[in-house]
Amino acid sequence: MAVTGWLESLRAAEKTALLQDGRRKVHYLFPDGKEMAEEYDEKTTELLVRKWRVKSALGALGQWQLEVGEPAPPGAGSLGPELIKESNANPIFMRKDTKMSFQWRIRNLPYPKDIYSVCVDQNERCIIVRTTNKKYYKKFSIPDLDRYQLPLDDSSLSFAHANCTLIISYQKPKEVVEAESELQKELKKVKTAHSSDGDCKTQ
């Protein structure tokens, strides 16, 4: 079963953990050299950050690619205040999950809710967001469902709009909820260092 396969990959990965600033930071090193770093809320175990890093064909480490969490402001520290202010007006896409749903937020979208169309594309295994005024278009996948090899279901998808932010939710299949629960049990077995004990690979 594919769900079991991914869970076993996580169990088999070399893991280190660090408790810092109320977050449990876990670093995974897979046999193929790929790395994954996750951050969980220490009290709720809610996933706050997930990012990936792979080696190039020549063995050099690449940049971390964010999957879950809030991206750094575009160009922060390298642009003048005027350019930063202008870029902040552009739509900002981020993923922030809940216990029972995958969830994405797209900020700086001022249009009313009835302007948006959010649907599942079964052929490309992705979610498509578009506006009837053709001002915004976004296509994105759900990597978790790809890793677990589970189908996408239109009935699991919903969206809301408030404060210039489009919030898209996809209810997690029970297989994913159960697998995430099993992973939390597994992570409790990982020896956890505290920030005062030294640095961790997730830093």
PDB file of C-alpha atoms in Angstrom:
ATOM      1  CA  MET A   1       0.000   0.000   0.000  1.00  0.00           C
ATOM      2  CA  ALA A   2       1.398   3.400  -1.015  1.00  0.00           C
ATOM      3  CA  VAL A   3       0.487   5.078   2.301  1.00  0.00           C
ATOM      4  CA  THR A   4       2.470   2.455   4.171  1.00  0.00           C
ATOM      5  CA  GLY A   5       5.345   2.838   1.707  1.00  0.00           C
ATOM      6  CA  TRP A   6       5.817   6.555   2.389  1.00  0.00           C
ATOM      7  CA  LEU A   7       5.438   6.054   6.131  1.00  0.00           C
ATOM      8  CA  GLU A   8       8.114   3.361   6.025  1.00  0.00           C
ATOM      9  CA  SER A   9      10.405   5.767   4.117  1.00  0.00           C
ATOM     10  CA  LEU A  10      10.009   8.283   6.936  1.00  0.00           C
ATOM     11  CA  ARG A  11      10.682   5.631   9.546  1.00  0.00           C
ATOM     12  CA  ALA A  12      13.808   4.480   7.699  1.00  0.00           C
ATOM     13  CA  ALA A  13      15.226   8.000   7.265  1.00  0.00           C
ATOM     14  CA  GLU A  14      18.011   9.181   9.574  1.00  0.00           C
ATOM     15  CA  LYS A  15      16.334  11.670  11.930  1.00  0.00           C
ATOM     16  CA  THR A  16      17.585  14.341  14.310  1.00  0.00           C
ATOM     17  CA  ALA A  17      15.376  16.607  16.419  1.00  0.00           C
ATOM     18  CA  LEU A  18      15.726  19.899  18.244  1.00  0.00           C
ATOM     19  CA  LEU A  19      13.359  21.721  20.582  1.00  0.00           C
ATOM     20  CA  GLN A  20      13.650  25.483  20.155  1.00  0.00           C
ATOM     21  CA  ASP A  21      11.341  28.465  20.698  1.00  0.00           C
ATOM     22  CA  GLY A  22       8.305  26.263  21.269  1.00  0.00           C
ATOM     23  CA  ARG A  23       8.933  24.349  18.059  1.00  0.00           C
ATOM     24  CA  ARG A  24      10.033  20.759  17.553  1.00  0.00           C
ATOM     25  CA  LYS A  25      12.358  20.785  14.554  1.00  0.00           C
ATOM     26  CA  VAL A  26      12.971  17.474  12.821  1.00  0.00           C
ATOM     27  CA  HIS A  27      15.542  16.818  10.115  1.00  0.00           C
ATOM     28  CA  TYR A  28      15.257  13.759   7.858  1.00  0.00           C
ATOM     29  CA  LEU A  29      18.082  12.387   5.729  1.00  0.00           C
ATOM     30  CA  PHE A  30      16.936   9.799   3.186  1.00  0.00           C
ATOM     31  CA  PRO A  31      19.177   7.085   1.681  1.00  0.00           C
ATOM     32  CA  ASP A  32      19.215   8.891  -1.692  1.00  0.00           C
ATOM     33  CA  GLY A  33      20.691  12.011  -0.046  1.00  0.00           C
ATOM     34  CA  LYS A  34      17.465  14.007  -0.138  1.00  0.00           C
ATOM     35  CA  GLU A  35      16.750  16.046   2.985  1.00  0.00           C
ATOM     36  CA  MET A  36      13.474  17.139   4.565  1.00  0.00           C
ATOM     37  CA  ALA A  37      13.103  19.526   7.495  1.00  0.00           C
ATOM     38  CA  GLU A  38       9.877  19.947   9.442  1.00  0.00           C
ATOM     39  CA  GLU A  39       8.837  22.186  12.326  1.00  0.00           C
ATOM     40  CA  TYR A  40       5.939  21.340  14.621  1.00  0.00           C
ATOM     41  CA  ASP A  41       4.220  23.334  17.339  1.00  0.00           C
ATOM     42  CA  GLU A  42       5.511  21.710  20.522  1.00  0.00           C
ATOM     43  CA  LYS A  43       2.116  21.756  22.276  1.00  0.00           C
ATOM     44  CA  THR A  44      -0.346  21.036  19.447  1.00  0.00           C
ATOM     45  CA  THR A  45       2.015  19.026  17.147  1.00  0.00           C
ATOM     46  CA  GLU A  46       0.595  21.096  14.270  1.00  0.00           C
ATOM     47  CA  LEU A  47       2.900  21.202  11.239  1.00  0.00           C
ATOM     48  CA  LEU A  48       4.274  24.741  10.790  1.00  0.00           C
ATOM     49  CA  VAL A  49       7.075  24.275   8.235  1.00  0.00           C
ATOM     50  CA  ARG A  50       8.155  21.625   5.745  1.00  0.00           C
ATOM     51  CA  LYS A  51      10.997  22.135   3.285  1.00  0.00           C
ATOM     52  CA  TRP A  52      13.138  19.969   1.027  1.00  0.00           C
ATOM     53  CA  ARG A  53      16.712  20.019  -0.211  1.00  0.00           C
ATOM     54  CA  VAL A  54      18.266  17.782  -2.858  1.00  0.00           C
ATOM     55  CA  LYS A  55      21.799  17.413  -4.155  1.00  0.00           C
ATOM     56  CA  SER A  56      22.711  18.387  -7.702  1.00  0.00           C
ATOM     57  CA  ALA A  57      24.075  15.878 -10.206  1.00  0.00           C
ATOM     58  CA  LEU A  58      27.566  16.944  -9.071  1.00  0.00           C
ATOM     59  CA  GLY A  59      26.735  16.378  -5.408  1.00  0.00           C
ATOM     60  CA  ALA A  60      26.391  20.038  -4.384  1.00  0.00           C
ATOM     61  CA  LEU A  61      23.630  20.928  -1.935  1.00  0.00           C
ATOM     62  CA  GLY A  62      20.800  22.936  -3.459  1.00  0.00           C
ATOM     63  CA  GLN A  63      18.613  25.588  -1.881  1.00  0.00           C
ATOM     64  CA  TRP A  64      15.850  24.637   0.529  1.00  0.00           C
ATOM     65  CA  GLN A  65      12.471  24.497  -1.237  1.00  0.00           C
ATOM     66  CA  LEU A  66       9.524  25.436   0.973  1.00  0.00           C
ATOM     67  CA  GLU A  67       6.457  23.172   0.841  1.00  0.00           C
ATOM     68  CA  VAL A  68       4.591  24.273   3.987  1.00  0.00           C
ATOM     69  CA  GLY A  69       4.959  27.554   5.871  1.00  0.00           C
ATOM     70  CA  GLU A  70       5.255  31.248   5.208  1.00  0.00           C
ATOM     71  CA  PRO A  71       7.832  32.281   2.592  1.00  0.00           C
ATOM     72  CA  ALA A  72      10.318  35.054   3.296  1.00  0.00           C
ATOM     73  CA  PRO A  73       9.233  38.454   1.930  1.00  0.00           C
ATOM     74  CA  PRO A  74      10.292  38.703  -1.741  1.00  0.00           C
ATOM     75  CA  GLY A  75      13.608  40.470  -2.096  1.00  0.00           C
ATOM     76  CA  ALA A  76      13.791  41.358   1.576  1.00  0.00           C
ATOM     77  CA  GLY A  77      17.141  42.876   2.372  1.00  0.00           C
ATOM     78  CA  SER A  78      18.141  43.365  -1.256  1.00  0.00           C
ATOM     79  CA  LEU A  79      15.618  45.907  -2.505  1.00  0.00           C
ATOM     80  CA  GLY A  80      14.917  49.480  -1.562  1.00  0.00           C
ATOM     81  CA  PRO A  81      11.892  50.248   0.643  1.00  0.00           C
ATOM     82  CA  GLU A  82       9.854  51.442  -2.352  1.00  0.00           C
ATOM     83  CA  LEU A  83      10.405  48.222  -4.314  1.00  0.00           C
ATOM     84  CA  ILE A  84       9.645  46.057  -1.277  1.00  0.00           C
ATOM     85  CA  LYS A  85       6.431  47.966  -0.679  1.00  0.00           C
ATOM     86  CA  GLU A  86       5.407  47.477  -4.311  1.00  0.00           C
ATOM     87  CA  SER A  87       6.145  43.737  -4.290  1.00  0.00           C
ATOM     88  CA  ASN A  88       4.106  43.310  -1.088  1.00  0.00           C
ATOM     89  CA  ALA A  89       1.010  44.321  -3.056  1.00  0.00           C
ATOM     90  CA  ASN A  90       1.347  41.255  -5.295  1.00  0.00           C
ATOM     91  CA  PRO A  91      -0.524  38.063  -4.375  1.00  0.00           C
ATOM     92  CA  ILE A  92       1.372  35.976  -1.807  1.00  0.00           C
ATOM     93  CA  PHE A  93       0.824  32.206  -1.910  1.00  0.00           C
ATOM     94  CA  MET A  94       1.534  30.032   1.125  1.00  0.00           C
ATOM     95  CA  ARG A  95       0.446  26.741   2.637  1.00  0.00           C
ATOM     96  CA  LYS A  96      -0.553  26.425   6.286  1.00  0.00           C
ATOM     97  CA  ASP A  97      -2.188  23.119   7.213  1.00  0.00           C
ATOM     98  CA  THR A  98      -4.559  22.282  10.042  1.00  0.00           C
ATOM     99  CA  LYS A  99      -4.925  18.907  11.758  1.00  0.00           C
ATOM    100  CA  MET A 100      -7.713  17.823   9.419  1.00  0.00           C
ATOM    101  CA  SER A 101      -7.084  19.848   6.245  1.00  0.00           C
ATOM    102  CA  PHE A 102      -4.408  20.876   3.789  1.00  0.00           C
ATOM    103  CA  GLN A 103      -4.827  24.648   3.567  1.00  0.00           C
ATOM    104  CA  TRP A 104      -3.458  27.391   1.327  1.00  0.00           C
ATOM    105  CA  ARG A 105      -3.745  31.159   1.696  1.00  0.00           C
ATOM    106  CA  ILE A 106      -3.364  33.641  -1.125  1.00  0.00           C
ATOM    107  CA  ARG A 107      -3.035  37.166   0.243  1.00  0.00           C
ATOM    108  CA  ASN A 108      -3.605  40.452  -1.566  1.00  0.00           C
ATOM    109  CA  LEU A 109      -6.593  39.220  -3.591  1.00  0.00           C
ATOM    110  CA  PRO A 110      -9.214  41.967  -3.157  1.00  0.00           C
ATOM    111  CA  TYR A 111     -11.982  40.564  -5.374  1.00  0.00           C
ATOM    112  CA  PRO A 112     -15.286  39.295  -3.903  1.00  0.00           C
ATOM    113  CA  LYS A 113     -15.748  35.549  -3.392  1.00  0.00           C
ATOM    114  CA  ASP A 114     -18.011  35.031  -6.414  1.00  0.00           C
ATOM    115  CA  ILE A 115     -15.170  36.118  -8.729  1.00  0.00           C
ATOM    116  CA  TYR A 116     -13.093  33.012  -7.847  1.00  0.00           C
ATOM    117  CA  SER A 117     -13.251  29.508  -9.268  1.00  0.00           C
ATOM    118  CA  VAL A 118     -11.405  26.748  -7.401  1.00  0.00           C
ATOM    119  CA  CYS A 119     -11.466  23.218  -8.814  1.00  0.00           C
ATOM    120  CA  VAL A 120      -9.593  19.926  -9.047  1.00  0.00           C
ATOM    121  CA  ASP A 121      -7.929  18.931 -12.321  1.00  0.00           C
ATOM    122  CA  GLN A 122      -7.925  15.134 -12.199  1.00  0.00           C
ATOM    123  CA  ASN A 123      -5.693  14.727 -15.272  1.00  0.00           C
ATOM    124  CA  GLU A 124      -2.877  16.895 -13.928  1.00  0.00           C
ATOM    125  CA  ARG A 125      -3.538  15.987 -10.262  1.00  0.00           C
ATOM    126  CA  CYS A 126      -3.644  19.596  -9.162  1.00  0.00           C
ATOM    127  CA  ILE A 127      -5.892  22.392  -7.907  1.00  0.00           C
ATOM    128  CA  ILE A 128      -6.600  25.336 -10.198  1.00  0.00           C
ATOM    129  CA  VAL A 129      -7.561  28.810  -8.976  1.00  0.00           C
ATOM    130  CA  ARG A 130      -8.793  31.393 -11.455  1.00  0.00           C
ATOM    131  CA  THR A 131     -10.823  34.585 -11.462  1.00  0.00           C
ATOM    132  CA  THR A 132     -13.624  35.395 -13.882  1.00  0.00           C
ATOM    133  CA  ASN A 133     -12.030  38.812 -14.464  1.00  0.00           C
ATOM    134  CA  LYS A 134      -8.813  36.997 -15.589  1.00  0.00           C
ATOM    135  CA  LYS A 135      -6.731  38.910 -13.045  1.00  0.00           C
ATOM    136  CA  TYR A 136      -5.363  35.840 -11.273  1.00  0.00           C
ATOM    137  CA  TYR A 137      -4.531  32.215 -12.158  1.00  0.00           C
ATOM    138  CA  LYS A 138      -2.719  29.627 -10.051  1.00  0.00           C
ATOM    139  CA  LYS A 139      -2.148  25.892 -10.420  1.00  0.00           C
ATOM    140  CA  PHE A 140      -0.638  23.820  -7.617  1.00  0.00           C
ATOM    141  CA  SER A 141      -0.391  20.181  -6.556  1.00  0.00           C
ATOM    142  CA  ILE A 142      -0.792  18.454  -3.196  1.00  0.00           C
ATOM    143  CA  PRO A 143       2.565  16.683  -2.779  1.00  0.00           C
ATOM    144  CA  ASP A 144       1.256  14.686   0.190  1.00  0.00           C
ATOM    145  CA  LEU A 145      -1.367  12.963  -1.960  1.00  0.00           C
ATOM    146  CA  ASP A 146       1.272  12.233  -4.598  1.00  0.00           C
ATOM    147  CA  ARG A 147       3.576  10.681  -2.000  1.00  0.00           C
ATOM    148  CA  TYR A 148       0.733   8.578  -0.595  1.00  0.00           C
ATOM    149  CA  GLN A 149      -0.539   7.891  -4.148  1.00  0.00           C
ATOM    150  CA  LEU A 150      -4.091   8.859  -3.226  1.00  0.00           C
ATOM    151  CA  PRO A 151      -6.673  10.323  -5.647  1.00  0.00           C
ATOM    152  CA  LEU A 152      -7.923  13.902  -5.546  1.00  0.00           C
ATOM    153  CA  ASP A 153     -11.586  14.355  -4.678  1.00  0.00           C
ATOM    154  CA  ASP A 154     -13.603  17.431  -5.684  1.00  0.00           C
ATOM    155  CA  SER A 155     -15.896  17.014  -2.687  1.00  0.00           C
ATOM    156  CA  SER A 156     -12.955  17.516  -0.296  1.00  0.00           C
ATOM    157  CA  LEU A 157     -12.243  20.995  -1.698  1.00  0.00           C
ATOM    158  CA  SER A 158     -13.693  24.248  -0.330  1.00  0.00           C
ATOM    159  CA  PHE A 159     -12.708  27.913  -0.180  1.00  0.00           C
ATOM    160  CA  ALA A 160     -13.507  31.142   1.625  1.00  0.00           C
ATOM    161  CA  HIS A 161     -12.517  34.778   1.196  1.00  0.00           C
ATOM    162  CA  ALA A 162     -11.921  37.388   3.890  1.00  0.00           C
ATOM    163  CA  ASN A 163      -9.658  40.412   4.422  1.00  0.00           C
ATOM    164  CA  CYS A 164      -8.275  40.234   0.863  1.00  0.00           C
ATOM    165  CA  THR A 165      -7.176  36.633   1.458  1.00  0.00           C
ATOM    166  CA  LEU A 166      -8.433  33.566  -0.395  1.00  0.00           C
ATOM    167  CA  ILE A 167      -8.369  30.505   1.890  1.00  0.00           C
ATOM    168  CA  ILE A 168      -8.483  27.127   0.137  1.00  0.00           C
ATOM    169  CA  SER A 169      -9.031  23.968   2.172  1.00  0.00           C
ATOM    170  CA  TYR A 170      -8.807  20.322   1.164  1.00  0.00           C
ATOM    171  CA  GLN A 171     -10.001  17.823   3.737  1.00  0.00           C
ATOM    172  CA  LYS A 172      -7.283  15.271   4.450  1.00  0.00           C
ATOM    173  CA  PRO A 173      -8.205  11.682   3.546  1.00  0.00           C
ATOM    174  CA  LYS A 174      -8.476   9.418   6.591  1.00  0.00           C
ATOM    175  CA  GLU A 175      -5.398   7.514   5.346  1.00  0.00           C
ATOM    176  CA  VAL A 176      -3.307  10.703   5.635  1.00  0.00           C
ATOM    177  CA  VAL A 177      -4.690  11.605   9.075  1.00  0.00           C
ATOM    178  CA  GLU A 178      -3.873   8.106  10.336  1.00  0.00           C
ATOM    179  CA  ALA A 179      -0.390   8.157   8.782  1.00  0.00           C
ATOM    180  CA  GLU A 180       0.384  11.559  10.331  1.00  0.00           C
ATOM    181  CA  SER A 181      -0.728  10.227  13.712  1.00  0.00           C
ATOM    182  CA  GLU A 182       1.588   7.243  13.296  1.00  0.00           C
ATOM    183  CA  LEU A 183       4.447   9.574  12.346  1.00  0.00           C
ATOM    184  CA  GLN A 184       3.962  11.596  15.543  1.00  0.00           C
ATOM    185  CA  LYS A 185       4.316   8.373  17.547  1.00  0.00           C
ATOM    186  CA  GLU A 186       7.506   7.635  15.621  1.00  0.00           C
ATOM    187  CA  LEU A 187       8.918  11.128  16.243  1.00  0.00           C
ATOM    188  CA  LYS A 188       8.442  10.723  19.992  1.00  0.00           C
ATOM    189  CA  LYS A 189      11.071   7.984  19.819  1.00  0.00           C
ATOM    190  CA  VAL A 190      13.659  10.360  18.301  1.00  0.00           C
ATOM    191  CA  LYS A 191      16.100  11.754  20.856  1.00  0.00           C
ATOM    192  CA  THR A 192      15.426  15.471  21.036  1.00  0.00           C
ATOM    193  CA  ALA A 193      18.147  18.005  21.784  1.00  0.00           C
ATOM    194  CA  HIS A 194      17.336  21.417  23.252  1.00  0.00           C
ATOM    195  CA  SER A 195      18.596  24.625  21.705  1.00  0.00           C
ATOM    196  CA  SER A 196      21.093  25.056  24.542  1.00  0.00           C
ATOM    197  CA  ASP A 197      22.575  21.621  23.720  1.00  0.00           C
ATOM    198  CA  GLY A 198      23.930  22.784  20.385  1.00  0.00           C
ATOM    199  CA  ASP A 199      22.786  23.341  16.873  1.00  0.00           C
ATOM    200  CA  CYS A 200      20.724  21.004  14.719  1.00  0.00           C
ATOM    201  CA  LYS A 201      20.749  20.306  11.002  1.00  0.00           C
ATOM    202  CA  THR A 202      17.378  21.983  10.642  1.00  0.00           C
ATOM    203  CA  GLN A 203      18.948  25.351  11.390  1.00  0.00           C
TER     204      GLN A 203
END
